[in-house]
Structures are given as structure tokens and as C-alpha cells.
mmCIF file of C-alpha atoms in Angstrom:
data_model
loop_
_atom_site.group_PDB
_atom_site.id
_atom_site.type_symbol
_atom_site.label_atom_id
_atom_site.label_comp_id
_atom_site.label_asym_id
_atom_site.label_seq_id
_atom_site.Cartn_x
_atom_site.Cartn_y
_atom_site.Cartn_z
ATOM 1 C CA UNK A 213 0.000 0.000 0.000
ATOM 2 C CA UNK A 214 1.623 3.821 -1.255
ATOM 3 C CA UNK A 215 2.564 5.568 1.452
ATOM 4 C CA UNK A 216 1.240 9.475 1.795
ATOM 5 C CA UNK A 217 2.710 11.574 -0.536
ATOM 6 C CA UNK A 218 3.632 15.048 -1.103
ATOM 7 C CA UNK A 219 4.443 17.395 -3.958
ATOM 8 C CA UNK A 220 6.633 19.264 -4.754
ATOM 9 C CA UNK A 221 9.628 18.133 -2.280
ATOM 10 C CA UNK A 222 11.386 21.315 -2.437
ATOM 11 C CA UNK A 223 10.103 24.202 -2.935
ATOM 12 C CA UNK A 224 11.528 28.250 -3.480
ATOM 13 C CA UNK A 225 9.357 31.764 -3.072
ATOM 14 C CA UNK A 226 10.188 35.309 -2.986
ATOM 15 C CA UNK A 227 8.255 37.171 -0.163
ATOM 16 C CA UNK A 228 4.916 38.476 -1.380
ATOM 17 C CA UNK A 229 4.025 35.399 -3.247
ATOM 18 C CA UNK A 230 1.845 32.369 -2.831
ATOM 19 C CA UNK A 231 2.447 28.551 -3.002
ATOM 20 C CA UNK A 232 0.164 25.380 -3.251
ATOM 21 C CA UNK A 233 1.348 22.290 -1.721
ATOM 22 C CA UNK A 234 -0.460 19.558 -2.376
ATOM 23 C CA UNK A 235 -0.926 15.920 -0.014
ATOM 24 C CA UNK A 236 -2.235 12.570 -0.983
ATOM 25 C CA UNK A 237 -2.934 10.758 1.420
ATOM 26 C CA UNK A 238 -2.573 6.566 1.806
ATOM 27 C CA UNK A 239 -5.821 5.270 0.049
ATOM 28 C CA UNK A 240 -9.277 4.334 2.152
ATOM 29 C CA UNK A 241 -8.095 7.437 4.660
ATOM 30 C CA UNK A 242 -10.419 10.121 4.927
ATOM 31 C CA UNK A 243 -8.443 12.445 7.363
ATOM 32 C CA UNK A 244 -5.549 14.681 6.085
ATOM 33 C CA UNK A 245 -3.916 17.008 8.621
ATOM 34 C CA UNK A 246 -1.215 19.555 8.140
ATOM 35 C CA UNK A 247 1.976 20.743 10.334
ATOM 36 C CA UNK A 248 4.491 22.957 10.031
ATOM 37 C CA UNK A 249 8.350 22.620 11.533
ATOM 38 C CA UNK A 250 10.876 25.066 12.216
ATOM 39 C CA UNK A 251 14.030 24.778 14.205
ATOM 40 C CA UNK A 252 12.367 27.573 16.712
ATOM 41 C CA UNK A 253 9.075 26.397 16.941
ATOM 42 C CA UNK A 254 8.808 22.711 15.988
ATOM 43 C CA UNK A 255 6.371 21.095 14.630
ATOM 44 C CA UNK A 256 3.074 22.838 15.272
ATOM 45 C CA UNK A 257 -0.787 21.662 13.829
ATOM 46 C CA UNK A 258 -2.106 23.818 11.229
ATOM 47 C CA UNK A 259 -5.570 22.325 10.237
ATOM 48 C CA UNK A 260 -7.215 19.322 9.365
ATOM 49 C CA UNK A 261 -9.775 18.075 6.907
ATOM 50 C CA UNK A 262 -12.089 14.888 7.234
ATOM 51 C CA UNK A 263 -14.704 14.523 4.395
ATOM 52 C CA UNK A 264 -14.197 17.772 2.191
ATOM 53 C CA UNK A 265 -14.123 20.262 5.380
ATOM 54 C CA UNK A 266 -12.133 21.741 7.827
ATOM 55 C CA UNK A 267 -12.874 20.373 10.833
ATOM 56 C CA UNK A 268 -10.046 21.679 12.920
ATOM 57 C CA UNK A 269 -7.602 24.532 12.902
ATOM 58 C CA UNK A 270 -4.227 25.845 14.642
ATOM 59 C CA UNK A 271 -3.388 28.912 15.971
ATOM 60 C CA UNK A 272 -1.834 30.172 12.728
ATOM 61 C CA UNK A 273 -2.918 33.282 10.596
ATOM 62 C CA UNK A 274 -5.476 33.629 7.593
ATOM 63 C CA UNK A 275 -2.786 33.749 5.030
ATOM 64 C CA UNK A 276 -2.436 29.626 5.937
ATOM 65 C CA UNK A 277 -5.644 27.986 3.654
ATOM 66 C CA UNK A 278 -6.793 24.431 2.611
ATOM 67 C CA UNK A 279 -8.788 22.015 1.250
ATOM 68 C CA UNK A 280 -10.058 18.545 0.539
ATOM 69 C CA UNK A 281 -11.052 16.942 -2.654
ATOM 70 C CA UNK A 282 -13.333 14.552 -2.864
ATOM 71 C CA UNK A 283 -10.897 11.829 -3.413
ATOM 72 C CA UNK A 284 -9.320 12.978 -0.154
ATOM 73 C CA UNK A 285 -6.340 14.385 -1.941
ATOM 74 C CA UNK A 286 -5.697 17.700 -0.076
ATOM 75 C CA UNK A 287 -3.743 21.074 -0.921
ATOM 76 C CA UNK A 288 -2.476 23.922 1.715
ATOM 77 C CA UNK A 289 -2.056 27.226 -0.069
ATOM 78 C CA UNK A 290 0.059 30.335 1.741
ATOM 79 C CA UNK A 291 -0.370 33.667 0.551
ATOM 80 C CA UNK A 292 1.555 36.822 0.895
ATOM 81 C CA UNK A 293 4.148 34.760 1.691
ATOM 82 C CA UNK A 294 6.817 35.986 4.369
ATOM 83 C CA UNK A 295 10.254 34.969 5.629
ATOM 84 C CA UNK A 296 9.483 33.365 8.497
ATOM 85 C CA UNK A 297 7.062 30.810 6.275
ATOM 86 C CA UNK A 298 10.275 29.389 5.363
ATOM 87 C CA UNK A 299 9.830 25.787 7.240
ATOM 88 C CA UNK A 300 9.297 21.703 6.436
ATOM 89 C CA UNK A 301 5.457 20.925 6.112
ATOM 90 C CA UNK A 302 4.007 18.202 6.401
ATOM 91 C CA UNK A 303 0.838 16.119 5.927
ATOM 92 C CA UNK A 304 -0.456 13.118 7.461
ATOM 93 C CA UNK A 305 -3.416 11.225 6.868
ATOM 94 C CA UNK A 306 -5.570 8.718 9.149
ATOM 95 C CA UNK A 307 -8.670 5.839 8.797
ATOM 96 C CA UNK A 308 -11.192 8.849 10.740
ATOM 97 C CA UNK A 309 -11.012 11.968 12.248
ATOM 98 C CA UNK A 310 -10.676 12.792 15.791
ATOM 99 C CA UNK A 311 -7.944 11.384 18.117
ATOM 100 C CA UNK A 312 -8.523 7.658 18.443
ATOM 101 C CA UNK A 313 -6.769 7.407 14.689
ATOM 102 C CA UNK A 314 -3.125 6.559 14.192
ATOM 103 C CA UNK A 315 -1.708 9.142 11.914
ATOM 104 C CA UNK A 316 1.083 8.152 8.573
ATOM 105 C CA UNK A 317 3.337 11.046 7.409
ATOM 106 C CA UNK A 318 4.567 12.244 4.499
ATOM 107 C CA UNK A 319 7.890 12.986 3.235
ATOM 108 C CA UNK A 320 7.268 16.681 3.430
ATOM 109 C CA UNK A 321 7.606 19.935 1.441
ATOM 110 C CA UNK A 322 10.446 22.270 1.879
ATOM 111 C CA UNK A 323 9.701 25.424 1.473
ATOM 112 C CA UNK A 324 12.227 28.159 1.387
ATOM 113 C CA UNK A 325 11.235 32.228 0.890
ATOM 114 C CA UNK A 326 13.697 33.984 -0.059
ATOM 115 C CA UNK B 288 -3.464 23.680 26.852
ATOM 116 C CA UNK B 289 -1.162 20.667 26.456
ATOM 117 C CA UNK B 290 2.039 20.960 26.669
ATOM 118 C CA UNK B 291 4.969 18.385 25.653
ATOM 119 C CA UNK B 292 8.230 18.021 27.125
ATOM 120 C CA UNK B 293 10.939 15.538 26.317
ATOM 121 C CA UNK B 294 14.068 15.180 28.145
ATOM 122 C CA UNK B 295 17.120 14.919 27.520
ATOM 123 C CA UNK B 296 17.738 17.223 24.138
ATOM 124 C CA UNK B 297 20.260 15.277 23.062
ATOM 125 C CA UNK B 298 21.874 12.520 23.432
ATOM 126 C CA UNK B 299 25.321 10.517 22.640
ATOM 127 C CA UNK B 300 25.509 7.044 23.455
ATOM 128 C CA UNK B 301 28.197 4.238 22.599
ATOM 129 C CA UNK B 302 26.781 1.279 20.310
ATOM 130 C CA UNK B 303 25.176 -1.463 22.285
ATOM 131 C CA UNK B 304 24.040 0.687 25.184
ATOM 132 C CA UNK B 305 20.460 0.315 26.380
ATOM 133 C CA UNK B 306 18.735 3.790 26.838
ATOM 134 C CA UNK B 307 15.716 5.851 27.559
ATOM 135 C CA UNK B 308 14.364 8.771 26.182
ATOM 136 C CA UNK B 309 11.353 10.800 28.325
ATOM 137 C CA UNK B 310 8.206 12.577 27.338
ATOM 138 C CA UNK B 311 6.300 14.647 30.009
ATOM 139 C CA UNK B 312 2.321 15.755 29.250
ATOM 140 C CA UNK B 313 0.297 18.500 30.989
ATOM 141 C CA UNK B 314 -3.091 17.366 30.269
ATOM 142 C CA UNK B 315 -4.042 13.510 30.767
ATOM 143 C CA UNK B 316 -7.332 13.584 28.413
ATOM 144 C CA UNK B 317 -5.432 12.818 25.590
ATOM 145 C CA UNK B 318 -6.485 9.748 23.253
ATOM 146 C CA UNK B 319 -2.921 7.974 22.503
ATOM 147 C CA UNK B 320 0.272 8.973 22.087
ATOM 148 C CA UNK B 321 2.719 8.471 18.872
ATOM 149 C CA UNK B 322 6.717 8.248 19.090
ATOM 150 C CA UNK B 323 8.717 8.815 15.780
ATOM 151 C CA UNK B 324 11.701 9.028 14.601
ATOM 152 C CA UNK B 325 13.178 11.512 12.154
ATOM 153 C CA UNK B 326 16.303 11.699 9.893
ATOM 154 C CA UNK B 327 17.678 15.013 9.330
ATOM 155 C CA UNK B 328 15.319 16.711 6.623
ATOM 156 C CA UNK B 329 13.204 14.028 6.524
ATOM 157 C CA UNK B 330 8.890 13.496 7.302
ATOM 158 C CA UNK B 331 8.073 11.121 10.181
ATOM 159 C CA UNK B 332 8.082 7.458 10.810
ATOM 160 C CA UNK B 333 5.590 6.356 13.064
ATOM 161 C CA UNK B 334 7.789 4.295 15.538
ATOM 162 C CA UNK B 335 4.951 3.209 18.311
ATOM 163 C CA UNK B 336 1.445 3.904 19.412
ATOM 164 C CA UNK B 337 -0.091 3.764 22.851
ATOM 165 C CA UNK B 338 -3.638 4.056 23.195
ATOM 166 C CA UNK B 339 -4.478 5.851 25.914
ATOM 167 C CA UNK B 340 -6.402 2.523 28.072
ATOM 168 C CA UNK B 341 -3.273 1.082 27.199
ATOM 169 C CA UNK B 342 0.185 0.996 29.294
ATOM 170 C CA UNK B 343 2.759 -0.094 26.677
ATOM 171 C CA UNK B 344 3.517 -1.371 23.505
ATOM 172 C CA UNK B 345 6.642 -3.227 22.113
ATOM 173 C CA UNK B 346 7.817 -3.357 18.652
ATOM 174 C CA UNK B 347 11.694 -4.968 18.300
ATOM 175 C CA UNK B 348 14.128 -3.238 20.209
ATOM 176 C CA UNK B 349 11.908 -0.589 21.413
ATOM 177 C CA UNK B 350 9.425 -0.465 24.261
ATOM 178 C CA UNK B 351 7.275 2.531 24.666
ATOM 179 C CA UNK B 352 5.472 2.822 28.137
ATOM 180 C CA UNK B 353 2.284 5.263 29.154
ATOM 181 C CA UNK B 354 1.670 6.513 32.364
ATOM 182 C CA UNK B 355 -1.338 8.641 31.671
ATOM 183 C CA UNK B 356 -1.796 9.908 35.318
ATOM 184 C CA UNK B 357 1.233 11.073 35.855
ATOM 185 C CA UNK B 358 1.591 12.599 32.187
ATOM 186 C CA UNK B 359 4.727 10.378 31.233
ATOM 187 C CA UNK B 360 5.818 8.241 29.014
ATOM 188 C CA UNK B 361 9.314 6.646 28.245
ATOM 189 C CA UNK B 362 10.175 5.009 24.759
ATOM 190 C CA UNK B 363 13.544 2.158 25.851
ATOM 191 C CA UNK B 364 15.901 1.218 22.900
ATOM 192 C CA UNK B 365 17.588 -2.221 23.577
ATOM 193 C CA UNK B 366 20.946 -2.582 22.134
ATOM 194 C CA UNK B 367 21.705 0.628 20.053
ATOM 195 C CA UNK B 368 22.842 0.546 16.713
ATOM 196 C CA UNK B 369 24.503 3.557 15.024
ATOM 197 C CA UNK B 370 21.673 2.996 12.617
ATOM 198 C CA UNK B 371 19.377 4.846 15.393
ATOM 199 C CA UNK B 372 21.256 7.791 15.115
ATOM 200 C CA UNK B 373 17.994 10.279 14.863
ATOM 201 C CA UNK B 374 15.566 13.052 16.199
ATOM 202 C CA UNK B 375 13.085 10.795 18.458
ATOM 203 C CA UNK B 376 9.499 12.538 18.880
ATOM 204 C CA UNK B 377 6.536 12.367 21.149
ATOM 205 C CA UNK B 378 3.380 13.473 20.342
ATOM 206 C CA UNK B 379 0.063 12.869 22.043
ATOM 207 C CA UNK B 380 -3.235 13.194 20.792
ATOM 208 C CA UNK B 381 -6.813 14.710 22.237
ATOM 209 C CA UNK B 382 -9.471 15.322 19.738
ATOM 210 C CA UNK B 383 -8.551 18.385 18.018
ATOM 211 C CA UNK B 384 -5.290 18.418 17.460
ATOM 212 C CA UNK B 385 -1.135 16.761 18.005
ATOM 213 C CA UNK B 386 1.029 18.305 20.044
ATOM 214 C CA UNK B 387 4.308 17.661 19.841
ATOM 215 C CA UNK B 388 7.284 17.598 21.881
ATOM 216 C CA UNK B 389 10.675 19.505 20.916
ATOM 217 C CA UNK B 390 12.334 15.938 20.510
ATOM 218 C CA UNK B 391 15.495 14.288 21.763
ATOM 219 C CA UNK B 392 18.529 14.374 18.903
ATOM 220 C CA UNK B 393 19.886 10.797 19.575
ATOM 221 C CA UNK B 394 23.699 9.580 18.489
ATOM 222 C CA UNK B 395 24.831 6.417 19.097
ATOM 223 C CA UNK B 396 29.010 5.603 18.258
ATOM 224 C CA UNK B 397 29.883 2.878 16.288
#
């Protein structure tokens, strides 16, 4: 069975732009969530989606978006993109939503603004 | 809200040693807790899951334990192989979100 998967692996920006990530995750799971790591912060929760909507978000600003497909496959878009956006994301998926699901992560997207 | 602690930072061990890395938890209402390992620049392998009615699990050389009263757990490594060398992570889970420890940089000597 695939693993998740994310695209692109790498990733460059100039400040003031936007990016699309997207995640797919491993087949039959309906839950994709999305973190972000930095040497400073860690790895901190973004948002997650279970059957096309959000059903939780972090403590991170409107510029950080998402969404689900209906084939699960999710994207994270940043806009106005900013220095300190510069960071490893990542995307696992689960069976379900909530916290009684074991969660499989991808390889990541690094993403560097320049 | 939860907070995550793991202890020590770091880590150097010679091969073969037997060793323990700590996670502490604020909040005990969580649902399970994940440990994983990550190479440098790499996404994260899924190493061991504890449910939260449950008080350890054992995969190979590693034993994770869950002591959900008193917000610990420990995750042992029998026999370390240079091949371990990694960031080790703790995460536990409630029903919003993971929160994630800092993680414990582990080396281990040939």
C-alpha cells in the first residue's frame, strides 16, 4: 500500500508570493492534517480536513488555507508569503477523524522564501 | 493547553548501550500517544502507538510505556545501533489536534 505523498519536495518563493502544496494521502483514509516545523518552533498543527471540510484549525494566521477533494487528496495554499514561512510541512493522513486514529506522514515539502 | 516536554535534548551514546528517552504531558485527556523518529530533513516514521487505556507497547528493540496519570511516558531502545542515530518525537493526541514535543537528537558511536 503507497505511502502518503507530497508534492513538490522542495520548494523556493520570494516574499509576497503564494504557493500550493499539495498531499495525498494513503488510500481508504479520509483524514488529512497539516503541520508545520521550524528549528524555533517545531512542529506545530495547522488544520485538518475529514470529508471535504475543515474540521479543525491551529493557531496560525489567515494567510495559511486548505482544502479537501473529494478523493481525499488535499492542498495547503500560503499567501503573501513571508520569511518566516520558510519551514518543512508536512501532511499526514488517518482511517477517521478525531484522536482515536493513528496518523502516517509524508515525506514533506520544503519550502524556502527567499 | 497541552504541553509536551521531552528530556534529555540530546543525546550521545556508545553502540550497544540500552537507553531511555522521556516525554512529560500536561493534560491527561489525551487519546494515545505516537513516538517517531526523524532523519535530518526528513517526514516522520511512526515508531509506536499507545492508546491511551493502554500501558505499553513493544515493537523490536523498542518499548514505549504510558503513564497517563502522571503525564509520562518513556520510549527504551535495547541494544543501540549507530543505525538509530535520529531526532526521536513524542506526540500525544486529544481530539482536536497533536502536540508535539521539541524531541530528543539521539547519536549512538559505532
Amino acid at each position: 500500500k503507497a505511502g502518503v505523498t507530497q508534492t513538490p519536495r522542495y520548494l523556493i518563493k520570494t516574499r509576497g508570493q503564494q504557493v500550493t502544496l499539495s498531499c495525498s494521502p494513503i488510500s481508504g483514509h479520509r483524514s488529512v492534517s497539516w503541520y508545520q516545523q521550524t528549528p524555533g518552533q517545531g512542529l506545530q498543527f495547522l488544520f485538518e480536513y475529514f470529508s471535504e471540510t475543515q474540521r479543525n484549525k491551529g493557531n496560525f494566521p489567515g494567510r495559511f488555507s486548505g482544502r479537501q477533494f473529494s478523493n481525499s487528496r488535499s492542498e495547503m495554499n500560503v499567501s503573501t508569503l513571508e520569511l518566516g514561512d520558510s519551514a518543512l510541512y508536512l501532511c499526514a493522513s488517518s482511517l477517521g477523524a478525531g484522536g482515536a486514529n493513528e496518523q502516517f506522514f509524508g515525506p514533506g515539502t520544503r519550502l524556502t522564501v527567499l | 493547553k497541552q504541553e509536551v516536554t521531552q528530556i534529555p535534548a540530546a543525546l550521545s551514546v556508545p553502540e550497544g548501550e540500552n537507553l531511555v528517552l522521556n516525554c512529560s504531558f500536561t493534560d491527561s485527556a489525551i487519546y494515545n500517544l505516537q513516538w517517531f523518529r526523524q532523519d535530518p530533513g526528513k517526514g516522520l516514521t511512526s515508531l509506536l502507538l499507545i492508546q491511551s487505556s493502554q500501558r505499553e507497547q513493544t515493537s523490536g528493540r523498542l518499548n514505549a510505556s504510558l503513564d497517563k496519570s502522571s503525564g509520562r511516558s518513556t520510549l527504551y531502545i535495547a541494544a543501540s545501533q549507530p543505525g538509530d542515530s535520529a531526532t526521536y518525537l513524542c506526540a500525544v493526541q486529544n481530539n482536536n489536534d497533536m502536540r508535539f514535543g521539541a524531541g530528543t537528537r539521539l547519536t549512538v558511536k559505532p
